[in-house]
Amino acid sequence: MTSDGYASDFLDIDLPLPAPDPARAISELAYPRFSVLLDTDRRLAAVTAVNIDGAQLQDLRRSGEWRLDPRVPEREQTGPAVYAGNDLDRGHLVRRRDPGWGSMNDARAAMEATFFYTNAAPQAAGFNQSKELWLGLEDHVLAYAETTDQRLSVFTAPVLDRDDPPYRGIRVPLRFWKIAAWRTDSGLAATGFVLDQTDLVDTSGGRFATPPLGAFRTFQVPIADIAELAELDLGLLPTADVLDRPEVRASGWRALSSREDVIV
């Protein structure tokens, strides 16, 4: 299978990759049905983008091993040394099942491609209700989109803040963002989320520790806020935000405790 990358016309609307500031050191990497814009200074993704066809998703067993991408110098990737001997997970940005659609062989190849370190970012280990919610947001939006054409384009990355705490030669991101976009009868619709792991990250003293009372926090947020946080040009996405609809009358950041709290 070719590594054709994210398709901007997947929703029959031109939806280009979010664009970082041209001054940033960015390497664009194409994989089967998804792309990664790697910030080579931070050694983490500034943007990931994946096309999901819910009507053709395959139910595949987990397969694939984490590995460095040979197209990128090792010094520009956050590799296995960062995750060794601590409570950091290699958090998938593009989820392993999202590009896993189409023929069985194509789906498996796409799923296994999600195990490149360029598609990972350090997340505090252990699951709680809010992190499980974060992992299920795309399923929730996809279920809603099934009333239309069962297709999504999803964009995910860490917020690469200048004040993120240093650890083993990188800076551990404290927040992550996600935007899901889909086609409706009236045009493009999109919604945005932020996961905050600030309370779970402590790198003081040169080591990683998990505070005992920390928790993940998940929010549905205005997409315009994500553009500002992540310093990205998000194109049409802010104007397609479901939180901007007059009938929603939602403002600011909405803390989520379950999928039923999500506005779509």
Short mmCIF file of C-alpha atoms in Angstrom, two decimals:
data_model
loop_
_atom_site.label_atom_id
_atom_site.label_comp_id
_atom_site.label_asym_id
_atom_site.label_seq_id
_atom_site.Cartn_x
_atom_site.Cartn_y
_atom_site.Cartn_z
CA MET A 1 0.00 0.00 0.00
CA THR A 2 1.31 3.46 -0.86
CA SER A 3 1.86 6.08 1.81
CA ASP A 4 -0.49 8.54 0.16
CA GLY A 5 -1.13 10.60 3.28
CA TYR A 6 -4.08 12.75 4.29
CA ALA A 7 -6.47 13.61 1.43
CA SER A 8 -7.76 17.18 1.63
CA ASP A 9 -10.79 16.40 -0.59
CA PHE A 10 -11.94 13.37 1.42
CA LEU A 11 -15.13 15.13 2.56
CA ASP A 12 -15.78 16.57 -0.93
CA ILE A 13 -14.80 19.94 0.53
CA ASP A 14 -11.27 21.29 0.18
CA LEU A 15 -9.89 20.98 3.71
CA PRO A 16 -6.10 21.41 3.66
CA LEU A 17 -3.76 20.38 6.42
CA PRO A 18 -3.59 22.89 9.28
CA ALA A 19 -0.61 25.14 8.67
CA PRO A 20 2.04 25.97 11.29
CA ASP A 21 3.96 29.22 11.07
CA PRO A 22 6.37 28.98 8.10
CA ALA A 23 9.23 29.91 10.43
CA ARG A 24 8.89 26.61 12.32
CA ALA A 25 11.05 23.63 11.37
CA ILE A 26 8.41 21.23 10.03
CA SER A 27 8.82 17.94 8.20
CA GLU A 28 5.72 16.62 6.39
CA LEU A 29 5.44 12.83 6.50
CA ALA A 30 2.85 10.82 4.55
CA TYR A 31 1.53 7.46 5.78
CA PRO A 32 -1.41 5.33 4.58
CA ARG A 33 -4.47 7.62 4.92
CA PHE A 34 -2.81 9.99 7.36
CA SER A 35 -0.09 12.62 7.54
CA VAL A 36 2.15 13.99 10.28
CA LEU A 37 3.64 17.46 10.38
CA LEU A 38 6.64 16.86 12.63
CA ASP A 39 8.13 19.78 14.54
CA THR A 40 11.75 18.72 14.31
CA ASP A 41 12.88 21.14 17.03
CA ARG A 42 10.36 19.79 19.54
CA ARG A 43 10.67 16.23 18.14
CA LEU A 44 6.88 15.86 18.30
CA ALA A 45 4.00 16.30 15.88
CA ALA A 46 2.64 19.80 15.42
CA VAL A 47 -0.29 18.32 13.45
CA THR A 48 -1.61 14.88 12.54
CA ALA A 49 -4.45 14.44 10.06
CA VAL A 50 -6.33 11.25 9.20
CA ASN A 51 -9.21 10.32 6.92
CA ILE A 52 -11.72 7.87 8.42
CA ASP A 53 -14.36 6.00 6.42
CA GLY A 54 -16.70 4.62 9.06
CA ALA A 55 -18.58 2.49 6.55
CA GLN A 56 -15.41 0.54 5.69
CA LEU A 57 -13.68 0.25 9.08
CA GLN A 58 -12.21 -3.19 9.74
CA ASP A 59 -12.28 -4.85 13.17
CA LEU A 60 -8.61 -5.74 13.43
CA ARG A 61 -6.56 -7.19 16.25
CA ARG A 62 -3.87 -4.89 17.52
CA SER A 63 -0.67 -5.42 15.56
CA GLY A 64 2.43 -3.36 15.01
CA GLU A 65 5.50 -2.41 17.02
CA TRP A 66 6.74 1.05 17.83
CA ARG A 67 9.63 2.08 15.60
CA LEU A 68 11.50 5.13 14.40
CA ASP A 69 10.72 6.52 10.97
CA PRO A 70 13.85 6.03 8.82
CA ARG A 71 12.98 9.11 6.75
CA VAL A 72 13.72 11.35 9.72
CA PRO A 73 17.00 11.65 11.67
CA GLU A 74 16.71 9.94 15.05
CA ARG A 75 17.62 13.17 16.82
CA GLU A 76 14.43 14.74 15.44
CA GLN A 77 12.10 12.06 16.87
CA THR A 78 10.98 11.31 20.41
CA GLY A 79 12.07 7.69 20.53
CA PRO A 80 12.10 4.79 23.00
CA ALA A 81 14.60 6.34 25.45
CA VAL A 82 12.03 8.94 26.54
CA TYR A 83 9.49 6.27 27.50
CA ALA A 84 11.82 3.80 29.24
CA GLY A 85 11.53 3.09 32.96
CA ASN A 86 8.80 5.59 33.81
CA ASP A 87 5.04 6.12 33.83
CA LEU A 88 4.83 7.69 30.38
CA ASP A 89 2.70 6.07 27.68
CA ARG A 90 3.42 6.34 23.99
CA GLY A 91 0.12 7.97 23.21
CA HIS A 92 -1.14 7.44 19.67
CA LEU A 93 -2.09 10.73 18.00
CA VAL A 94 -3.72 9.12 14.98
CA ARG A 95 -5.47 6.22 16.69
CA ARG A 96 -4.45 2.82 15.40
CA ARG A 97 -7.96 1.92 14.18
CA ASP A 98 -8.74 5.20 12.41
CA PRO A 99 -6.95 4.58 9.08
CA GLY A 100 -7.78 0.85 9.27
CA TRP A 101 -10.48 0.73 6.60
CA GLY A 102 -10.92 -0.69 3.11
CA SER A 103 -9.54 -4.09 2.20
CA MET A 104 -8.16 -6.20 5.02
CA ASN A 105 -4.58 -5.90 3.77
CA ASP A 106 -4.80 -2.13 3.29
CA ALA A 107 -6.44 -1.67 6.66
CA ARG A 108 -3.76 -3.69 8.45
CA ALA A 109 -0.92 -1.82 6.72
CA ALA A 110 -2.48 1.51 7.68
CA MET A 111 -3.01 0.44 11.29
CA GLU A 112 0.59 -0.74 11.63
CA ALA A 113 1.85 2.58 10.24
CA THR A 114 0.37 4.35 13.27
CA PHE A 115 3.15 2.79 15.37
CA PHE A 116 5.87 5.12 14.13
CA TYR A 117 7.24 7.30 16.94
CA THR A 118 6.44 10.36 14.83
CA ASN A 119 2.78 9.56 15.59
CA ALA A 120 3.31 9.32 19.36
CA ALA A 121 3.45 11.82 22.19
CA PRO A 122 4.16 11.22 25.89
CA GLN A 123 1.06 10.89 28.04
CA ALA A 124 0.81 10.04 31.71
CA ALA A 125 0.14 6.33 32.15
CA GLY A 126 -3.03 4.89 33.58
CA PHE A 127 -6.61 5.39 32.56
CA ASN A 128 -9.36 7.27 34.28
CA GLN A 129 -12.81 8.28 33.14
CA SER A 130 -11.65 11.44 31.42
CA LYS A 131 -8.86 9.77 29.44
CA GLU A 132 -11.22 7.01 28.34
CA LEU A 133 -13.59 9.76 27.24
CA TRP A 134 -10.81 11.38 25.20
CA LEU A 135 -10.06 8.12 23.42
CA GLY A 136 -13.73 7.62 22.60
CA LEU A 137 -14.51 11.09 21.24
CA GLU A 138 -13.91 10.12 17.61
CA ASP A 139 -16.23 7.11 17.99
CA HIS A 140 -18.91 9.40 19.37
CA VAL A 141 -18.61 11.93 16.54
CA LEU A 142 -18.36 9.13 13.96
CA ALA A 143 -21.61 7.64 15.24
CA TYR A 144 -23.23 11.02 14.73
CA ALA A 145 -21.71 11.36 11.27
CA GLU A 146 -23.20 8.02 10.25
CA THR A 147 -26.46 9.89 9.62
CA THR A 148 -24.64 11.59 6.71
CA ASP A 149 -21.81 9.97 4.73
CA GLN A 150 -19.98 8.16 7.56
CA ARG A 151 -16.73 9.98 6.88
CA LEU A 152 -14.53 12.08 9.15
CA SER A 153 -11.29 13.96 8.90
CA VAL A 154 -9.63 14.21 12.30
CA PHE A 155 -6.73 16.43 13.34
CA THR A 156 -4.82 15.77 16.60
CA ALA A 157 -1.57 16.91 18.20
CA PRO A 158 -0.01 18.07 21.43
CA VAL A 159 -0.01 21.77 22.23
CA LEU A 160 3.71 22.51 21.91
CA ASP A 161 3.93 25.25 24.50
CA ARG A 162 7.22 26.98 25.23
CA ASP A 163 6.69 26.40 28.97
CA ASP A 164 6.22 22.62 28.78
CA PRO A 165 8.45 20.91 31.39
CA PRO A 166 11.80 19.50 30.22
CA TYR A 167 12.50 15.78 30.45
CA ARG A 168 15.20 13.62 28.82
CA GLY A 169 15.98 16.08 26.07
CA ILE A 170 12.37 16.93 25.15
CA ARG A 171 9.57 18.96 26.66
CA VAL A 172 6.55 16.95 27.82
CA PRO A 173 3.34 18.51 26.43
CA LEU A 174 0.73 19.27 29.05
CA ARG A 175 -2.22 19.62 26.69
CA PHE A 176 -3.47 17.93 23.54
CA TRP A 177 -6.01 19.10 20.99
CA LYS A 178 -8.33 17.28 18.62
CA ILE A 179 -10.67 18.51 15.88
CA ALA A 180 -13.17 16.27 14.06
CA ALA A 181 -14.73 17.47 10.80
CA TRP A 182 -17.52 15.93 8.74
CA ARG A 183 -19.88 16.78 5.88
CA THR A 184 -23.54 17.64 6.47
CA ASP A 185 -26.35 18.57 4.08
CA SER A 186 -25.56 22.21 4.75
CA GLY A 187 -21.77 21.91 4.37
CA LEU A 188 -18.78 21.39 6.65
CA ALA A 189 -19.22 20.84 10.39
CA ALA A 190 -16.45 20.52 12.98
CA THR A 191 -15.90 20.35 16.70
CA GLY A 192 -12.81 20.74 18.87
CA PHE A 193 -11.52 19.27 22.12
CA VAL A 194 -8.61 19.75 24.52
CA LEU A 195 -7.15 17.17 26.93
CA ASP A 196 -5.23 18.62 29.87
CA GLN A 197 -2.75 16.40 31.74
CA THR A 198 -1.08 19.21 33.70
CA ASP A 199 -2.06 17.69 37.05
CA LEU A 200 -0.42 14.39 36.07
CA VAL A 201 3.01 15.60 34.98
CA ASP A 202 5.91 16.40 37.28
CA THR A 203 9.43 16.42 35.84
CA SER A 204 11.12 18.30 38.66
CA GLY A 205 14.46 16.86 39.70
CA GLY A 206 15.06 15.49 36.20
CA ARG A 207 12.67 12.57 36.56
CA PHE A 208 9.06 11.86 35.67
CA ALA A 209 6.58 11.38 38.48
CA THR A 210 2.81 11.10 38.64
CA PRO A 211 1.23 13.27 41.35
CA PRO A 212 -1.11 11.13 43.49
CA LEU A 213 -4.21 13.28 43.10
CA GLY A 214 -3.88 14.29 39.46
CA ALA A 215 -6.47 13.72 36.77
CA PHE A 216 -6.97 14.13 33.06
CA ARG A 217 -9.44 16.85 32.14
CA THR A 218 -11.30 16.90 28.83
CA PHE A 219 -13.02 19.94 27.34
CA GLN A 220 -15.03 20.77 24.25
CA VAL A 221 -13.67 24.13 23.16
CA PRO A 222 -14.08 26.72 20.40
CA ILE A 223 -11.90 25.75 17.46
CA ALA A 224 -10.68 29.34 17.27
CA ASP A 225 -9.13 28.80 20.72
CA ILE A 226 -7.25 25.74 19.42
CA ALA A 227 -5.87 27.80 16.54
CA GLU A 228 -4.51 30.29 19.06
CA LEU A 229 -3.19 27.68 21.51
CA ALA A 230 -1.43 25.60 18.87
CA GLU A 231 -0.38 28.58 16.73
CA LEU A 232 -1.92 27.10 13.59
CA ASP A 233 -3.88 28.32 10.59
CA LEU A 234 -6.93 26.04 10.70
CA GLY A 235 -8.51 27.30 7.49
CA LEU A 236 -12.27 26.64 7.32
CA LEU A 237 -12.46 24.75 10.60
CA PRO A 238 -13.20 27.66 13.00
CA THR A 239 -16.09 28.88 10.84
CA ALA A 240 -17.53 25.33 10.71
CA ASP A 241 -17.51 24.98 14.53
CA VAL A 242 -20.76 23.49 15.86
CA LEU A 243 -20.38 25.66 18.97
CA ASP A 244 -20.95 28.70 16.76
CA ARG A 245 -24.47 27.67 15.77
CA PRO A 246 -27.14 30.06 17.15
CA GLU A 247 -29.23 27.21 18.55
CA VAL A 248 -26.31 25.86 20.61
CA ARG A 249 -25.68 29.00 22.62
CA ALA A 250 -22.54 27.50 24.14
CA SER A 251 -19.60 29.66 25.01
CA GLY A 252 -16.14 29.11 26.39
CA TRP A 253 -14.65 25.78 27.38
CA ARG A 254 -17.13 23.04 28.33
CA ALA A 255 -15.79 20.44 30.76
CA LEU A 256 -16.88 16.94 29.69
CA SER A 257 -17.65 14.06 32.03
CA SER A 258 -19.24 11.71 29.47
CA ARG A 259 -19.76 11.40 25.73
CA GLU A 260 -23.33 12.55 26.20
CA ASP A 261 -21.98 16.00 27.16
CA VAL A 262 -20.56 16.51 23.66
CA ILE A 263 -22.38 18.92 21.34
CA VAL A 264 -22.38 17.82 17.69
#
